[in-house]
Short mmCIF file of C-alpha atoms in Angstrom, two decimals:
data_model
loop_
_atom_site.label_atom_id
_atom_site.label_comp_id
_atom_site.label_asym_id
_atom_site.label_seq_id
_atom_site.Cartn_x
_atom_site.Cartn_y
_atom_site.Cartn_z
CA UNK R 1 5.81 7.57 -3.70
CA UNK R 2 2.59 6.89 -1.82
CA UNK R 3 2.89 4.34 0.92
CA UNK R 4 -0.48 2.65 1.02
CA UNK R 5 -1.21 -0.19 3.45
CA UNK R 6 -1.87 -3.48 1.73
CA UNK R 7 -5.38 -4.90 2.04
CA UNK R 8 -6.34 -8.53 2.39
CA UNK R 9 -7.32 -10.38 -0.77
CA UNK R 10 -7.32 -13.77 -2.39
CA UNK R 11 -5.37 -14.32 -5.59
CA UNK R 12 -7.03 -16.28 -8.41
CA UNK R 13 -5.47 -19.28 -10.18
CA UNK R 14 -2.10 -20.13 -8.66
CA UNK R 15 -2.07 -17.61 -5.83
CA UNK R 16 -2.35 -17.15 -2.09
CA UNK R 17 -4.19 -15.32 0.65
CA UNK R 18 -2.39 -12.34 2.17
CA UNK R 19 -3.36 -11.37 5.71
CA UNK R 20 -3.15 -7.57 5.78
CA UNK R 21 -2.58 -4.93 8.41
CA UNK R 22 -6.33 -4.38 8.62
CA UNK R 23 -6.56 -7.60 10.60
CA UNK R 24 -4.65 -5.93 13.42
CA UNK R 25 -7.71 -3.93 14.45
CA UNK R 26 -7.65 -0.19 15.05
CA UNK R 27 -4.07 -0.11 16.30
CA UNK R 28 -2.22 1.19 13.24
CA UNK R 29 1.10 0.63 15.00
CA UNK R 30 0.53 -3.11 15.36
CA UNK R 31 2.69 -5.14 12.97
CA UNK R 32 0.90 -6.95 10.16
CA UNK R 33 0.86 -10.73 10.56
CA UNK R 34 3.11 -12.69 8.24
CA UNK R 35 1.56 -13.64 4.89
CA UNK R 36 0.05 -17.11 4.98
CA UNK R 37 0.41 -19.37 1.96
CA UNK R 38 -2.74 -21.07 0.73
CA UNK R 39 -1.24 -23.78 -1.40
CA UNK R 40 -0.51 -21.50 -4.35
CA UNK R 41 2.47 -19.90 -6.03
CA UNK R 42 2.37 -16.16 -5.24
CA UNK R 43 1.17 -13.62 -2.69
CA UNK R 44 -0.71 -10.58 -3.99
CA UNK R 45 -0.32 -7.17 -2.34
CA UNK R 46 -2.64 -4.37 -3.46
CA UNK R 47 -0.04 -1.61 -3.00
CA UNK R 48 3.37 -0.55 -4.34
CA UNK R 49 6.46 -2.33 -3.07
CA UNK R 50 7.53 0.90 -1.36
CA UNK R 51 4.59 0.45 1.03
CA UNK R 52 6.44 -2.57 2.43
CA UNK R 53 9.67 -0.61 2.72
CA UNK R 54 11.23 -2.41 -0.23
CA UNK R 55 13.83 -0.81 -2.49
CA UNK R 56 15.62 -2.06 -5.58
CA UNK R 57 14.01 -4.16 -8.28
CA UNK R 58 13.20 -7.40 -6.47
CA UNK R 59 16.14 -9.36 -7.83
CA UNK R 60 17.74 -11.91 -5.55
CA UNK R 61 21.22 -10.82 -4.49
CA UNK R 62 22.83 -13.36 -6.79
CA UNK R 63 20.27 -13.08 -9.59
CA UNK R 64 21.09 -11.90 -13.07
CA UNK R 65 19.32 -8.82 -14.50
CA UNK R 66 15.87 -9.56 -15.84
CA UNK R 67 16.82 -8.61 -19.38
CA UNK R 68 19.84 -8.49 -21.63
CA UNK R 69 21.86 -5.29 -21.62
CA UNK R 70 22.58 -5.58 -25.34
CA UNK R 71 21.52 -2.61 -27.47
CA UNK R 72 18.32 -3.17 -29.42
CA UNK R 73 20.13 -3.26 -32.75
CA UNK R 74 22.25 -6.22 -31.61
CA UNK R 75 19.44 -8.34 -30.17
CA UNK R 76 19.00 -11.75 -31.72
CA UNK R 77 16.04 -12.07 -34.12
CA UNK R 78 12.85 -13.46 -32.63
CA UNK R 79 11.22 -16.47 -34.21
CA UNK R 80 7.87 -17.04 -32.44
CA UNK R 81 7.00 -19.82 -34.87
CA UNK R 82 9.91 -21.84 -33.58
CA UNK R 83 8.67 -21.64 -29.99
CA UNK R 84 5.05 -22.68 -30.22
CA UNK R 85 5.56 -26.15 -28.76
CA UNK R 86 6.44 -26.79 -25.10
CA UNK R 87 9.86 -28.28 -24.58
CA UNK R 88 11.80 -29.96 -21.84
CA UNK R 89 14.40 -27.91 -19.97
CA UNK R 90 17.45 -27.30 -22.16
CA UNK R 91 20.64 -25.26 -22.04
CA UNK R 92 18.81 -22.53 -23.93
CA UNK R 93 16.01 -22.55 -21.38
CA UNK R 94 18.58 -21.91 -18.67
CA UNK R 95 19.13 -18.48 -20.24
CA UNK R 96 15.85 -17.32 -18.68
CA UNK R 97 16.34 -14.77 -15.88
CA UNK R 98 16.65 -15.93 -12.30
CA UNK R 99 13.33 -15.60 -10.44
CA UNK R 100 12.85 -12.40 -8.47
CA UNK R 101 12.16 -12.28 -4.75
CA UNK R 102 9.24 -9.96 -5.47
CA UNK R 103 7.63 -8.32 -8.50
CA UNK R 104 5.76 -5.06 -8.93
CA UNK R 105 3.22 -4.52 -11.72
CA UNK R 106 2.43 -0.87 -12.47
CA UNK R 107 0.51 1.09 -15.07
CA UNK R 108 2.26 3.58 -17.33
CA UNK R 109 0.78 6.24 -19.60
CA UNK R 110 2.61 5.55 -22.85
CA UNK R 111 2.28 6.96 -26.36
CA UNK R 112 0.13 3.97 -27.42
CA UNK R 113 -2.11 4.09 -24.36
CA UNK R 114 -1.93 2.76 -20.81
CA UNK R 115 0.56 -0.10 -20.57
CA UNK R 116 1.86 -2.38 -17.81
CA UNK R 117 5.45 -2.22 -16.59
CA UNK R 118 7.63 -3.87 -13.99
CA UNK R 119 8.98 -1.80 -11.09
CA UNK R 120 11.88 -0.51 -13.19
CA UNK R 121 9.48 0.79 -15.85
CA UNK R 122 10.11 -1.81 -18.56
CA UNK R 123 7.08 -2.67 -20.70
CA UNK R 124 5.51 -6.11 -20.25
CA UNK R 125 4.23 -8.07 -23.25
CA UNK R 126 2.00 -11.04 -24.06
CA UNK R 127 2.54 -13.64 -26.78
CA UNK R 128 -0.21 -14.54 -29.25
CA UNK R 129 1.06 -18.13 -29.26
CA UNK R 130 0.23 -18.51 -25.56
CA UNK R 131 -3.23 -19.13 -24.14
CA UNK R 132 -5.18 -17.68 -21.21
CA UNK R 133 -7.74 -20.50 -20.86
CA UNK R 134 -6.00 -22.34 -19.43
CA UNK R 135 -3.00 -20.06 -18.85
CA UNK R 136 -0.11 -21.63 -20.76
CA UNK R 137 3.30 -20.44 -21.96
CA UNK R 138 4.55 -21.63 -25.33
CA UNK R 139 7.64 -19.37 -25.29
CA UNK R 140 10.39 -21.79 -24.30
CA UNK R 141 13.92 -22.66 -25.36
CA UNK R 142 15.44 -20.08 -27.72
CA UNK R 143 12.37 -17.84 -27.35
CA UNK R 144 13.26 -16.77 -23.80
CA UNK R 145 16.57 -15.29 -24.95
CA UNK R 146 14.65 -12.42 -26.55
CA UNK R 147 11.49 -12.58 -24.45
CA UNK R 148 12.47 -13.35 -20.83
CA UNK R 149 9.44 -14.39 -18.77
CA UNK R 150 8.53 -12.46 -15.63
CA UNK R 151 9.60 -15.05 -13.07
CA UNK R 152 9.18 -15.00 -9.30
CA UNK R 153 10.29 -17.30 -6.53
CA UNK R 154 7.56 -19.65 -5.34
CA UNK R 155 5.62 -17.88 -2.59
CA UNK R 156 7.01 -14.47 -3.58
CA UNK R 157 5.00 -11.26 -3.34
CA UNK R 158 3.51 -9.54 -6.40
CA UNK R 159 2.79 -5.88 -5.67
CA UNK R 160 -0.07 -4.52 -7.77
CA UNK R 161 0.04 -0.75 -8.38
CA UNK R 162 -2.93 0.73 -10.23
CA UNK R 163 -4.39 -2.56 -11.51
CA UNK R 164 -7.04 -5.04 -10.37
CA UNK R 165 -5.58 -7.82 -8.26
CA UNK R 166 -8.23 -10.19 -9.61
CA UNK R 167 -6.46 -10.05 -12.98
CA UNK R 168 -3.10 -11.22 -11.59
CA UNK R 169 -2.04 -14.84 -11.20
CA UNK R 170 0.83 -17.23 -11.89
CA UNK R 171 1.58 -20.47 -13.70
CA UNK R 172 4.21 -23.18 -13.61
CA UNK R 173 6.19 -23.09 -16.84
CA UNK R 174 7.33 -26.24 -18.68
CA UNK R 175 10.80 -25.65 -17.21
CA UNK R 176 9.37 -25.48 -13.67
CA UNK R 177 9.64 -21.72 -13.15
CA UNK R 178 6.80 -19.64 -11.69
CA UNK R 179 5.66 -17.01 -14.22
CA UNK R 180 3.37 -14.06 -13.47
CA UNK R 181 0.19 -13.76 -15.55
CA UNK R 182 -2.08 -10.79 -16.31
CA UNK R 183 -5.63 -11.61 -17.32
CA UNK R 184 -4.47 -15.22 -17.58
CA UNK R 185 -1.75 -14.37 -20.12
CA UNK R 186 1.90 -15.08 -19.21
CA UNK R 187 3.97 -11.87 -18.95
CA UNK R 188 7.33 -11.21 -20.63
CA UNK R 189 9.90 -8.48 -21.14
CA UNK R 190 11.72 -7.76 -24.41
CA UNK R 191 15.52 -7.58 -24.52
CA UNK R 192 15.28 -4.98 -27.27
CA UNK R 193 13.87 -2.52 -24.73
CA UNK R 194 16.92 -0.90 -23.15
CA UNK R 195 15.31 2.15 -21.55
CA UNK R 196 12.28 2.14 -19.21
CA UNK R 197 9.18 2.98 -21.22
CA UNK R 198 10.55 1.61 -24.51
CA UNK R 199 7.99 -0.13 -26.75
CA UNK R 200 10.32 -1.81 -29.24
CA UNK R 201 8.55 -5.15 -28.81
CA UNK R 202 5.10 -3.86 -29.73
CA UNK R 203 3.80 -5.78 -32.74
CA UNK R 204 6.99 -7.83 -33.19
CA UNK R 205 6.36 -10.65 -35.68
CA UNK R 206 2.68 -9.74 -35.35
CA UNK R 207 2.70 -11.93 -32.24
CA UNK R 208 3.96 -9.79 -29.35
CA UNK R 209 1.88 -6.96 -27.90
CA UNK R 210 2.11 -4.71 -24.87
CA UNK R 211 -0.32 -5.49 -22.06
CA UNK R 212 -3.18 -3.16 -21.24
CA UNK R 213 -3.89 -3.09 -17.47
CA UNK R 214 -6.83 -5.52 -17.86
CA UNK R 215 -4.62 -8.11 -19.56
CA UNK R 216 -5.79 -7.39 -23.09
CA UNK R 217 -3.31 -6.79 -25.91
CA UNK R 218 -2.90 -3.21 -27.05
CA UNK R 219 -4.09 -2.92 -30.66
CA UNK R 220 -1.10 -3.23 -33.02
CA UNK R 221 -2.65 -0.60 -35.29
CA UNK R 222 -2.39 2.05 -32.57
CA UNK R 223 0.49 4.39 -33.32
CA UNK R 224 1.87 7.53 -31.77
CA UNK R 225 0.28 10.57 -33.39
CA UNK R 226 1.68 13.30 -31.16
CA UNK R 227 4.68 12.84 -28.90
CA UNK R 228 4.25 14.96 -25.78
CA UNK R 229 7.14 15.87 -23.54
CA UNK R 230 6.96 14.41 -20.04
CA UNK R 231 6.23 16.90 -17.25
CA UNK R 232 9.21 18.03 -15.16
CA UNK R 233 10.33 16.02 -12.14
CA UNK R 234 9.82 18.63 -9.43
CA UNK R 235 11.87 17.75 -6.37
CA UNK R 236 12.83 19.52 -3.15
CA UNK R 237 16.05 17.63 -2.49
CA UNK R 238 18.74 15.76 -4.38
CA UNK R 239 20.48 13.15 -2.24
CA UNK R 240 23.70 11.20 -2.77
CA UNK R 241 23.26 7.52 -1.94
CA UNK R 242 25.08 4.21 -2.13
CA UNK R 243 22.96 1.57 -3.85
CA UNK R 244 23.72 -2.07 -4.52
CA UNK R 245 24.58 -0.97 -8.06
CA UNK R 246 26.99 1.78 -6.93
CA UNK R 247 26.82 5.50 -6.01
CA UNK R 248 23.70 7.32 -7.22
CA UNK R 249 21.78 10.57 -6.85
CA UNK R 250 18.05 10.33 -6.05
CA UNK R 251 15.08 12.70 -5.91
CA UNK R 252 12.38 13.00 -3.23
CA UNK R 253 10.86 9.66 -4.30
CA UNK R 254 14.16 7.81 -4.13
CA UNK R 255 14.22 7.48 -7.92
CA UNK R 256 17.64 7.39 -9.57
CA UNK R 257 18.61 10.52 -11.50
CA UNK R 258 20.45 10.29 -14.83
CA UNK R 259 22.50 12.41 -17.21
CA UNK R 260 22.38 12.19 -21.02
CA UNK R 261 25.67 11.70 -22.85
CA UNK R 262 24.42 13.68 -25.87
CA UNK R 263 23.81 16.85 -23.85
CA UNK R 264 26.24 19.77 -23.76
CA UNK R 265 27.99 20.73 -20.54
CA UNK R 266 29.89 23.93 -21.42
CA UNK R 267 27.61 25.75 -21.55
CA UNK R 268 24.94 23.34 -20.25
CA UNK R 269 22.26 22.51 -22.84
CA UNK R 270 19.65 19.76 -23.13
CA UNK R 271 19.51 17.80 -26.39
CA UNK R 272 16.77 15.42 -25.22
CA UNK R 273 13.86 16.25 -27.53
CA UNK R 274 11.02 14.47 -29.32
CA UNK R 275 10.63 10.84 -28.29
CA UNK R 276 13.48 11.27 -25.81
CA UNK R 277 11.61 14.04 -23.99
CA UNK R 278 8.53 11.81 -23.71
CA UNK R 279 10.48 9.28 -21.60
CA UNK R 280 12.86 11.50 -19.63
CA UNK R 281 11.68 14.21 -17.25
CA UNK R 282 13.95 17.21 -16.65
CA UNK R 283 14.74 17.59 -12.94
CA UNK R 284 13.65 21.01 -11.66
CA UNK R 285 13.41 22.53 -8.20
CA UNK R 286 9.94 22.30 -6.70
CA UNK R 287 8.01 25.58 -6.83
CA UNK R 288 10.76 27.13 -8.93
CA UNK R 289 13.07 27.65 -5.95
CA UNK R 290 16.48 26.22 -5.19
CA UNK R 291 16.95 22.49 -4.83
CA UNK R 292 18.33 21.31 -1.49
CA UNK R 293 21.38 19.05 -1.47
CA UNK R 294 22.20 16.12 0.80
CA UNK R 295 25.71 14.72 0.44
CA UNK R 296 26.39 16.70 -2.75
CA UNK R 297 28.85 19.61 -2.98
CA UNK R 298 26.95 22.78 -3.82
CA UNK R 299 29.71 23.91 -6.19
CA UNK R 300 28.79 21.02 -8.51
CA UNK R 301 25.15 22.06 -8.90
CA UNK R 302 23.69 24.80 -11.11
CA UNK R 303 20.76 25.14 -13.51
CA UNK R 304 19.85 26.00 -17.09
CA UNK R 305 16.80 27.85 -18.38
CA UNK R 306 14.47 25.77 -20.55
CA UNK R 307 12.15 27.04 -23.28
CA UNK R 308 9.10 26.38 -21.08
CA UNK R 309 10.46 28.73 -18.42
CA UNK R 310 11.54 26.05 -15.95
CA UNK R 311 15.08 25.79 -14.60
CA UNK R 312 16.62 22.35 -15.07
CA UNK R 313 19.14 21.30 -12.44
CA UNK R 314 22.66 20.47 -13.66
CA UNK R 315 25.42 18.46 -11.97
CA UNK R 316 28.98 19.19 -13.11
CA UNK R 317 27.36 20.92 -16.09
CA UNK R 318 25.22 17.92 -17.11
CA UNK R 319 21.42 18.46 -17.17
CA UNK R 320 19.64 15.96 -14.91
CA UNK R 321 16.66 13.72 -15.73
CA UNK R 322 14.38 11.08 -14.26
CA UNK R 323 12.82 8.31 -16.34
CA UNK R 324 9.06 8.75 -16.40
CA UNK R 325 8.27 5.01 -16.23
CA UNK R 326 10.84 3.88 -13.64
CA UNK R 327 9.19 3.32 -10.24
CA UNK R 328 12.11 1.54 -8.59
CA UNK R 329 14.31 2.99 -5.86
CA UNK R 330 18.05 2.61 -5.25
CA UNK R 331 18.47 0.94 -8.66
CA UNK R 332 20.54 1.74 -11.76
CA UNK R 333 19.05 0.72 -15.10
CA UNK R 334 22.30 -0.65 -16.53
CA UNK R 335 20.87 -1.26 -20.01
CA UNK R 336 20.08 2.45 -20.37
CA UNK R 337 23.80 3.09 -20.85
CA UNK R 338 23.49 1.66 -24.37
CA UNK R 339 21.27 4.64 -25.20
CA UNK R 340 23.57 7.17 -23.56
CA UNK R 341 22.01 7.39 -20.10
CA UNK R 342 24.32 7.26 -17.08
CA UNK R 343 23.35 7.43 -13.42
CA UNK R 344 24.36 10.74 -11.85
CA UNK R 345 26.94 10.30 -9.08
#
C-alpha cells in the first residue's frame, strides 16, 4: 500500500483544518504537528489510513462491527417509506453501529462502475429519501438496522483515498451521531452485503444506490454485462500474524488472506469462478517464483496450476485468495464466513 504524506486542507460543511507534515519545512523527519480542530466534526486526510501507520478498520476497541454478520438471505426487509421522517432517539436507533475512531473512503472498480467503499471494502450507499442541500438523514429508527450509517467519533479523522476531499463532510444525525457525507449525501452500509465488494443493496426499493466517487448515485439501470476475473494478488511473502481478531496470514500489503470452503483440498482445486472470481484474487508468487514464508511452516505450503498459467499458493491444501476491495490491514471480515470465506491461519 502506498504511504503518501497527508497534505493540508480545509473540510467543507462540518469539518476541520488538518495541519500537515508540509508545514514542518524541508525536514522530512520532523513530526507533523497535531491536527487542530476548527469548530467542526471531522478531520480530513488526503491519504490512506496506512500513511498514518494505522491498521485495522477504525473501530473503537469496544465498538461493535459496523454491519450485521447475518447472511443476506436472513436480513430483515427494508422499508424506506417507514423511515422518511426524523425521529427522536429510540431503542431501535440504538442498534446503529458504534462510531469509529477513524474512517477511510476508497474507490473500487466494481462491475457497475467505480464505487466508494470503506476501508474493509464494503460498498457505501446513499438514500433517495435523504437530501444533500442541506445534508440531512431521514434513515432513522428501524431503518438503521438494515442500513447502518457511517458514523465517526466527533473530531475523528476521515482518510480520503482516490477521491476529492472537497466532496467529503459530516452531519449531526437526529440521534446525535456524527455521520460522514459524500457530495452532501449521508453515507450508509447495507447489512445484506456480507463480502467486501458486494452490491446487494444497489437499487433496493428503488431508493438505495451505490455512491460514485463524486457523490452521485450510480444509475440503477446499469447492470453487469461481462464479469471479469480479478487479477492475481502477486506477493513476495506470506506472513503469519496475530491481529485483534485472531491469528491471520497476510500478503506484502498486510491484507488478510482467505480460503474458500467450497474449494477442494485433495487434490487442491479452485471452485471460485464467475462472480466469485471477480471479487477474490488468487494469491500467486510474484514474478512466478516461490513465495517466501514468515512464521509459516514450509511443509504446509504448496501450489496449484491455474488455467491462465499462474500458480496459486495453497495452505494445507486450500487455495489462497485476497478480496479485491478490502484495503484494511490486520482485520478479519467476520461476515464473509457466511459466504464460505475463512481467514487463513
